[in-house]
mmCIF file of C-alpha atoms in Angstrom:
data_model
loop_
_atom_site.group_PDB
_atom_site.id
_atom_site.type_symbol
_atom_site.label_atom_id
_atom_site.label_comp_id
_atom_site.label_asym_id
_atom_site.label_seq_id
_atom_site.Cartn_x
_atom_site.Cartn_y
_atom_site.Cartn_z
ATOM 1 C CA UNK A 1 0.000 0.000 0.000
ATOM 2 C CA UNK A 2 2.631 2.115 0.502
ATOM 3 C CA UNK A 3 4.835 1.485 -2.288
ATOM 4 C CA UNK A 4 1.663 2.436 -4.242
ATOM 5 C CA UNK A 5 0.893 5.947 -2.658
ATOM 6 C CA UNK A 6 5.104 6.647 -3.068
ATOM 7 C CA UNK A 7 4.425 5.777 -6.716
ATOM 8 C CA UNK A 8 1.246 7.564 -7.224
ATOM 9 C CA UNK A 9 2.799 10.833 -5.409
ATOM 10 C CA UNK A 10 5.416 10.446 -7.698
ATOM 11 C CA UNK A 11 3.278 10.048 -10.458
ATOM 12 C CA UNK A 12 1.471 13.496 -9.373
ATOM 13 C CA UNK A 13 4.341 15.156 -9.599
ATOM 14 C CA UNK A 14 5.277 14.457 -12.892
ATOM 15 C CA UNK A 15 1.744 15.831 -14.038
ATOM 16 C CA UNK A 16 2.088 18.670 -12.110
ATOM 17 C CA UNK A 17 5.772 19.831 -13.580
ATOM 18 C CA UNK A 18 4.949 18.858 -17.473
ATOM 19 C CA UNK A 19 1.951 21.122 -16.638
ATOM 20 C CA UNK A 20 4.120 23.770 -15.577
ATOM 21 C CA UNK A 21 6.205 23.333 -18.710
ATOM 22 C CA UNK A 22 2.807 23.553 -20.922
ATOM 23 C CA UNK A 23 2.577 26.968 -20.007
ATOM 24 C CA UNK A 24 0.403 28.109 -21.969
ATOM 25 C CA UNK A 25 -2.739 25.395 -20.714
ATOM 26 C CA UNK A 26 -1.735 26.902 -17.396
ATOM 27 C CA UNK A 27 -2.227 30.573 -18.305
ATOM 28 C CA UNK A 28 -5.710 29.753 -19.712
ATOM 29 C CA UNK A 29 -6.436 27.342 -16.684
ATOM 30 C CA UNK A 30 -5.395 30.724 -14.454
ATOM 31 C CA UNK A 31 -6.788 33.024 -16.569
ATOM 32 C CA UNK A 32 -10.497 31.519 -17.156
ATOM 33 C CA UNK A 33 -11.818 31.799 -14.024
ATOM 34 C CA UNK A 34 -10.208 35.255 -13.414
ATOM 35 C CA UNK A 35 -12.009 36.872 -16.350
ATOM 36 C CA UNK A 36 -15.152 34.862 -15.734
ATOM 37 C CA UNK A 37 -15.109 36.049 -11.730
ATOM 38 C CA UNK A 38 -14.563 39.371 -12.887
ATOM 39 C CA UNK A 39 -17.003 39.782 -15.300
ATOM 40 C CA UNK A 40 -19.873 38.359 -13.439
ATOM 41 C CA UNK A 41 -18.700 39.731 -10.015
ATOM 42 C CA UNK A 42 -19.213 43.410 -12.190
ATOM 43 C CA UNK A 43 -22.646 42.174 -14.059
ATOM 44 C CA UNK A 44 -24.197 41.646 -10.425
ATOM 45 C CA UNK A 45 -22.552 44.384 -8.650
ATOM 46 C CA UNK A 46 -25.362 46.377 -8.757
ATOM 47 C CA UNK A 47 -27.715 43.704 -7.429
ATOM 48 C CA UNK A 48 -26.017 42.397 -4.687
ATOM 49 C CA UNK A 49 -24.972 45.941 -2.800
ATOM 50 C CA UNK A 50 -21.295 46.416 -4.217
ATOM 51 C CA UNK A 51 -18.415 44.320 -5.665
ATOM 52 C CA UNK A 52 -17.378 42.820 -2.969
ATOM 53 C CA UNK A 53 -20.821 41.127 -2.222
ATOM 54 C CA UNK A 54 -21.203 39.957 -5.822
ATOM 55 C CA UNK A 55 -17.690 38.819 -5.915
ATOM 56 C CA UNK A 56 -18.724 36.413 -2.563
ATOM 57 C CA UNK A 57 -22.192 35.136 -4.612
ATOM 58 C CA UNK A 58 -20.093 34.434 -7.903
ATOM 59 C CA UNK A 59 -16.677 32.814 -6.568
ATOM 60 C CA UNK A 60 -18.240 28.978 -5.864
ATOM 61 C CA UNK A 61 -19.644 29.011 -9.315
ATOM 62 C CA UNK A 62 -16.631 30.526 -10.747
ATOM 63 C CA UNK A 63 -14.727 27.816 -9.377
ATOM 64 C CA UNK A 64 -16.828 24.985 -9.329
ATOM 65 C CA UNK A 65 -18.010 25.364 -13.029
ATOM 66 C CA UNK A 66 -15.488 27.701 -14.863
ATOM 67 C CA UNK A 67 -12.257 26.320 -13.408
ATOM 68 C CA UNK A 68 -12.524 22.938 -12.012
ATOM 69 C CA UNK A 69 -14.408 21.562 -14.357
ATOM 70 C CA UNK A 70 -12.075 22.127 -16.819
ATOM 71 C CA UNK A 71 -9.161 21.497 -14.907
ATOM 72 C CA UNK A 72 -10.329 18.748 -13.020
ATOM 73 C CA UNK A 73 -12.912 16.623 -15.848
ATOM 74 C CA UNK A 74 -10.690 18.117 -19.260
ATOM 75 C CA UNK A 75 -7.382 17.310 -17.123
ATOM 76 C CA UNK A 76 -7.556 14.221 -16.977
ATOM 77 C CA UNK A 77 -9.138 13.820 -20.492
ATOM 78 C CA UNK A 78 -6.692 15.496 -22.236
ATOM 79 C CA UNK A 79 -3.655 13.606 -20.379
ATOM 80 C CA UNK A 80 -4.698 10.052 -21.187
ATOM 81 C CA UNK A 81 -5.436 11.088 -24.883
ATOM 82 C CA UNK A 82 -1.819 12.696 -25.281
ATOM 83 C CA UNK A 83 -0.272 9.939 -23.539
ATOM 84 C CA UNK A 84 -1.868 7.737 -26.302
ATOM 85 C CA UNK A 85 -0.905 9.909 -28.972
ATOM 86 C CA UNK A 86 2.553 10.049 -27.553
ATOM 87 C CA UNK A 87 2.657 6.062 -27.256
ATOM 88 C CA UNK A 88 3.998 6.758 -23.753
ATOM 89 C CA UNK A 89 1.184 4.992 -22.441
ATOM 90 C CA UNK A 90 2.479 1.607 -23.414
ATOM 91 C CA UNK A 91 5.798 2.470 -22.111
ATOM 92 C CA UNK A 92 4.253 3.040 -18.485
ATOM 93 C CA UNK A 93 2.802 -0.907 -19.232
ATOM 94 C CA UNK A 94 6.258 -1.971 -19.724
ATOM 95 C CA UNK A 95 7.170 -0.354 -16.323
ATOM 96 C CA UNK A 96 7.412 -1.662 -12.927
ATOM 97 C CA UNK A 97 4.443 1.364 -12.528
ATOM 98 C CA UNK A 98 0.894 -0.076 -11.574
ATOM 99 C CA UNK A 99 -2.429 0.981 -13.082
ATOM 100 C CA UNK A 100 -3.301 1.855 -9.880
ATOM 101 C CA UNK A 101 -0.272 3.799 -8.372
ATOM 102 C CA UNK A 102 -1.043 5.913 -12.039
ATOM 103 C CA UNK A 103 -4.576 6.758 -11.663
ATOM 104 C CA UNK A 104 -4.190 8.177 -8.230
ATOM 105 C CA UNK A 105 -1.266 9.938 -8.988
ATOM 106 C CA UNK A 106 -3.254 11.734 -11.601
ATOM 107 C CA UNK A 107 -6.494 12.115 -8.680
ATOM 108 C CA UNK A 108 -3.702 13.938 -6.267
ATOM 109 C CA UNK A 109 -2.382 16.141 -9.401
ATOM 110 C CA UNK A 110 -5.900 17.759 -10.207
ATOM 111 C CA UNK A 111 -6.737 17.974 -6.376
ATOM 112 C CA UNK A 112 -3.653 19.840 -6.248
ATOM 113 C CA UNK A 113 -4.546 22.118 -9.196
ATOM 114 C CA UNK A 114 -8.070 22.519 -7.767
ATOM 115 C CA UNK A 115 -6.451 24.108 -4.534
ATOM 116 C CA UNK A 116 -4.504 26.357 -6.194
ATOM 117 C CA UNK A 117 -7.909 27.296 -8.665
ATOM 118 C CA UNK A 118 -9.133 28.243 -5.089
ATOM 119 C CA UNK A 119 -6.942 30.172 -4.123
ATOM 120 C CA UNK A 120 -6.966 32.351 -7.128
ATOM 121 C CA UNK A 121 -10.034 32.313 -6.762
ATOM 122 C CA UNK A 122 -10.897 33.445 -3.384
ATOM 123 C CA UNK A 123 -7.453 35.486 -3.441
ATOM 124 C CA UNK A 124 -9.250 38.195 -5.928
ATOM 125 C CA UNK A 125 -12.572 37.536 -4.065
ATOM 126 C CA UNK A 126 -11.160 38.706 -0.859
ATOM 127 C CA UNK A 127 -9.510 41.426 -2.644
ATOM 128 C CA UNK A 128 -12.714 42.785 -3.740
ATOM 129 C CA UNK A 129 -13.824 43.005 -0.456
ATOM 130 C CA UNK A 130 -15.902 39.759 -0.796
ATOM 131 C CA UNK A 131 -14.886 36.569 1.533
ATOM 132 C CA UNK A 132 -15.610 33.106 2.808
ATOM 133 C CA UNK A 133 -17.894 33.070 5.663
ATOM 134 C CA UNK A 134 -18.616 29.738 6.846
ATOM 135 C CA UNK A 135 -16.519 26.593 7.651
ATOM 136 C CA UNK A 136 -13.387 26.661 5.413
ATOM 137 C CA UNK A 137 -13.176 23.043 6.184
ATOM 138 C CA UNK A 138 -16.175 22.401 5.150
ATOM 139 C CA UNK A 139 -15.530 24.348 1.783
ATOM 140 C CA UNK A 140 -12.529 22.183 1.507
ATOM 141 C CA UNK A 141 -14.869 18.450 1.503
ATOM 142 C CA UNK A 142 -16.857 19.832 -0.761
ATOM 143 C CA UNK A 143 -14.422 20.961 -3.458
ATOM 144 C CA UNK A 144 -12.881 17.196 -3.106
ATOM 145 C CA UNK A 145 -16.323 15.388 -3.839
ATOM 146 C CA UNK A 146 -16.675 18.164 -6.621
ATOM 147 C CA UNK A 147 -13.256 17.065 -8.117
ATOM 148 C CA UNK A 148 -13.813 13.227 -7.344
ATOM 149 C CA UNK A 149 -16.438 13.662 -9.344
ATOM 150 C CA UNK A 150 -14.975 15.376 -12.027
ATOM 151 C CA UNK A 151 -11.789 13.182 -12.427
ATOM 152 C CA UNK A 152 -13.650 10.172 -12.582
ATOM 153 C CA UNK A 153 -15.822 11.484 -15.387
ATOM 154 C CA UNK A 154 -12.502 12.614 -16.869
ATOM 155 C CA UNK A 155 -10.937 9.416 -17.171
ATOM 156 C CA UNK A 156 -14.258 7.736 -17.700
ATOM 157 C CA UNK A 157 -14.690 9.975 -21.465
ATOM 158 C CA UNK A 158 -10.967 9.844 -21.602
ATOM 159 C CA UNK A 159 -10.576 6.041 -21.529
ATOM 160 C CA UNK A 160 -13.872 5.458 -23.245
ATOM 161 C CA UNK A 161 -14.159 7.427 -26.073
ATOM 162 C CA UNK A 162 -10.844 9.443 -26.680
ATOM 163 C CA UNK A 163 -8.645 8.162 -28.812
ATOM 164 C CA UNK A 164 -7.773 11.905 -30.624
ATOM 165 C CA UNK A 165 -8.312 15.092 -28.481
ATOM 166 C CA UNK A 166 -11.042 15.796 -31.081
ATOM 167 C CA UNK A 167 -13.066 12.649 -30.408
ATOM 168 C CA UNK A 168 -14.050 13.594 -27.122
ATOM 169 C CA UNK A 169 -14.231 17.432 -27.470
ATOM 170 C CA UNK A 170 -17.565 17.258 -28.250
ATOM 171 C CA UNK A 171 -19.471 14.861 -26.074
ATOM 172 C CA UNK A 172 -17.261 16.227 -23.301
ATOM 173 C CA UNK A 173 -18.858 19.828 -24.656
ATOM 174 C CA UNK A 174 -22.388 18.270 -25.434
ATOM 175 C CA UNK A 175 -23.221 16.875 -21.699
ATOM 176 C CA UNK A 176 -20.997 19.852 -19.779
ATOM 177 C CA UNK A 177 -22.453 23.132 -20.818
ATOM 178 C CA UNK A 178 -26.042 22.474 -20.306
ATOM 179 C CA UNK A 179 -25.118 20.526 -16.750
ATOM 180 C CA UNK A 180 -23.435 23.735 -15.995
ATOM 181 C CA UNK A 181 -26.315 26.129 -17.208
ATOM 182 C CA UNK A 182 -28.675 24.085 -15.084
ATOM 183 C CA UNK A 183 -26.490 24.049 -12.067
ATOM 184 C CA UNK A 184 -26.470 27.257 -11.734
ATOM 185 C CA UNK A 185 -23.270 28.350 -12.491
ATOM 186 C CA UNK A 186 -23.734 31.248 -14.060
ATOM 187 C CA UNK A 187 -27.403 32.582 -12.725
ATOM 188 C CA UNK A 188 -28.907 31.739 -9.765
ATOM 189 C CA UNK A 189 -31.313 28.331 -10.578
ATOM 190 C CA UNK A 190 -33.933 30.505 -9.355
ATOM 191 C CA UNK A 191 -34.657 31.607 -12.543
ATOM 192 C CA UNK A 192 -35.097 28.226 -14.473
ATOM 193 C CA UNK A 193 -38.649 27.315 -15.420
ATOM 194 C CA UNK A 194 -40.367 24.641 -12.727
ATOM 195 C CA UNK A 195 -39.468 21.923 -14.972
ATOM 196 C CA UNK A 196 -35.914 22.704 -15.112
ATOM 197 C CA UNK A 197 -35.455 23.501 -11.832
ATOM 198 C CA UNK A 198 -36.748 19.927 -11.243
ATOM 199 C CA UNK A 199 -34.383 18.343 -13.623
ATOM 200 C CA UNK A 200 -31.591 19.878 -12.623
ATOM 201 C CA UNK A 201 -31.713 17.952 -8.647
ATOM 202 C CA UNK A 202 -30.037 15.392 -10.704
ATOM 203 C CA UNK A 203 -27.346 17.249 -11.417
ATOM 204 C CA UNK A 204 -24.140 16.749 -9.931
ATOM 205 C CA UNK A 205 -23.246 20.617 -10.460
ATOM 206 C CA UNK A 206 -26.953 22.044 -8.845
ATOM 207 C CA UNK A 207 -25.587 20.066 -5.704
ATOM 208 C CA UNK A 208 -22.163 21.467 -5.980
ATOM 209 C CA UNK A 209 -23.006 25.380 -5.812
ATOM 210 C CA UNK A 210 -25.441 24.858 -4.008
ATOM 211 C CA UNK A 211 -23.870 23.485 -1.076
ATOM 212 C CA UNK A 212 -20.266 25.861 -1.508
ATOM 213 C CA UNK A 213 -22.944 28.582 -1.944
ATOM 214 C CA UNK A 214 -24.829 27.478 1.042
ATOM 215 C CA UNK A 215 -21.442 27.542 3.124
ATOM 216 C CA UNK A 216 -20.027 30.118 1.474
ATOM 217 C CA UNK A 217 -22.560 33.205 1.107
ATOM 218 C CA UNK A 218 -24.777 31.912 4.436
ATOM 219 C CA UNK A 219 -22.414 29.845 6.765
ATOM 220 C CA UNK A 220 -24.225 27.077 6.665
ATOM 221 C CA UNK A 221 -23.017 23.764 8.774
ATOM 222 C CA UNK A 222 -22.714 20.291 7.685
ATOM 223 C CA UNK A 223 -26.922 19.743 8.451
ATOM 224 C CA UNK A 224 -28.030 21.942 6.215
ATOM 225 C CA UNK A 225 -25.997 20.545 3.104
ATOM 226 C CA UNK A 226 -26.182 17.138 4.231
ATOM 227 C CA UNK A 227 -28.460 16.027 1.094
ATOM 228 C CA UNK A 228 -26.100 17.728 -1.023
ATOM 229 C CA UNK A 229 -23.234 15.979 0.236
ATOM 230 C CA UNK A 230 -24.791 12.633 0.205
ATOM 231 C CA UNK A 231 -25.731 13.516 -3.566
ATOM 232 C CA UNK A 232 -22.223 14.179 -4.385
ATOM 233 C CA UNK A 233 -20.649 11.474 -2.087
ATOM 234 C CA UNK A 234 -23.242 8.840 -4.056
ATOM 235 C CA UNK A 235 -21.894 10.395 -7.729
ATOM 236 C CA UNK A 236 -18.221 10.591 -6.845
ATOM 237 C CA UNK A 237 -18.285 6.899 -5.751
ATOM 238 C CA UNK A 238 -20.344 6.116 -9.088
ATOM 239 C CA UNK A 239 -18.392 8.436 -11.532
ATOM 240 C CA UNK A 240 -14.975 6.982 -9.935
ATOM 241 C CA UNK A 241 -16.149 3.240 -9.931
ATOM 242 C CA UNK A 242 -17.011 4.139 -13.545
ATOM 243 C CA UNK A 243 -13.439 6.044 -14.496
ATOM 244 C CA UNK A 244 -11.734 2.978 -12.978
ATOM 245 C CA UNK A 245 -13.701 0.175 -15.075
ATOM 246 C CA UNK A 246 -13.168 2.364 -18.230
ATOM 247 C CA UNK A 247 -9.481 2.947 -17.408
ATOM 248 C CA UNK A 248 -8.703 -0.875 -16.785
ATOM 249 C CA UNK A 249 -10.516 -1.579 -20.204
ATOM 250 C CA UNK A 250 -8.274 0.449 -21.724
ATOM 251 C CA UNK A 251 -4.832 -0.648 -20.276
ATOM 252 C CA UNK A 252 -6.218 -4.406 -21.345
ATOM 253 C CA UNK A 253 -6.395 -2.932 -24.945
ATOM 254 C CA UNK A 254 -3.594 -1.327 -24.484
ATOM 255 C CA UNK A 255 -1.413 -4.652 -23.738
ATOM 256 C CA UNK A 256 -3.101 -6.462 -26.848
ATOM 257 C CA UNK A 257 -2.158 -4.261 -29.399
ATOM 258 C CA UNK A 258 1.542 -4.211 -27.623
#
């Protein structure tokens, strides 16, 4: 067990240092949710009673739905298809490194680079004069279901379906933006007709903002979010059993056309 969390740590940090040297995908991972918080945090300004106030209503949907999921469900997509189209893949078969030890190693790399999405996020938040004002621990449990859920719908279309970056572009694309538009991401859910507001309590991203929202904005405590978090604890569980299955599927391809 612990020869497989040395390799998978190891294995996070290579992902995090080539992504430092694809600097580019890290100035548009950084710069995303910094134009999105800004513009939003200045189209409800006026609403919520100053900048600073609108800046604390739009930073969990910022993060949630502008940077993590791209980060943490396109991360992981767009590794496994370039290690494919690198043929490095097969070379991590041939080495003493595990299937296992690999995909947490990439889990730890995007929690990693959802932390530091947070902090940009809330850095220019609090700079606004906006803030955090419940249970930052409590923020913190809910960002990791968010990104377990994420990463193992990441490696799930990744695995799957990918076998060129374009392939999955567009089912990744397809299912995203409306999950996002009905999770309120963007507006509050509020103002979705009855019948989406209804469809969107399956959505993994309604239960996300609403329960960083929730703590966030209010200060809410574990009770009041506890059907969100059982929501997202439920989908994580299902959307990494499912990222597993599909990555194993693939490795055993993988090894027969070695």
């Amino acid at each position: 067990m612990s020869a497989i969390l040395f390799d998978s740590v190891r294995v996070a940090h290579r992902v995090l240092i080539e992504l430092m040297r694809n600097r580019r995908l890290l100035f548009f991972w950084i710069l995303f949710p910094t134009l999105m918080l800004l513009l939003f945090g200045w189209v409800y300004a006026d609403e919520y009673g100053g900048l600073g106030p609108s800046f604390t209503w739009t930073a969990p949907g910022i993060l949630l739905g502008a940077a993590m999921f791209f980060s943490c469900l396109g991360g992981p997509v767009s590794l496994i298809v370039g290690e494919r189209e690198r043929r490095t893949l097969r070379r991590l078969l041939l080495s003493p490194l595990s299937g296992t030890a690999y995909y947490g190693g990439v889990v730890l790399a995007h929690l990693a680079i959802a932390l530091g999405q947070a902090a940009i996020v809330y850095g220019l938040t609090y700079a606004a004069g906006g803030g955090f004002r419940g249970s930052v621990w409590l923020g913190a449990l809910i960002l990791f279901l968010s990104a377990m859920c994420y990463v193992g719908l990441g490696f799930f279309f990744g695995a799957r379906f990918a076998g060129r970056t374009e392939d999955v572009t567009g089912p990744v694309a397809a299912v995203g933006v409306p999950l996002l538009v009905m999770g309120g991401t963007f507006f509050p859910v509020e103002l979705l007709p009855p019948f989406l507001h209804t469809l969107a309590q399956a959505d993994p991203i309604y239960h996300m903002n609403m329960a960083l929202k929730a703590v966030a904005q209010e200060g809410a405590d574990i009770k009041a979010i506890a059907l969100n978090l059982f929501f997202l604890l439920g989908f994580a569980a299902c959307s990494l059993a499912l990222g597993t299955r599909a990555y194993r599927q693939m490795l055993g391809r993988e090894r027969a056309g070695a």
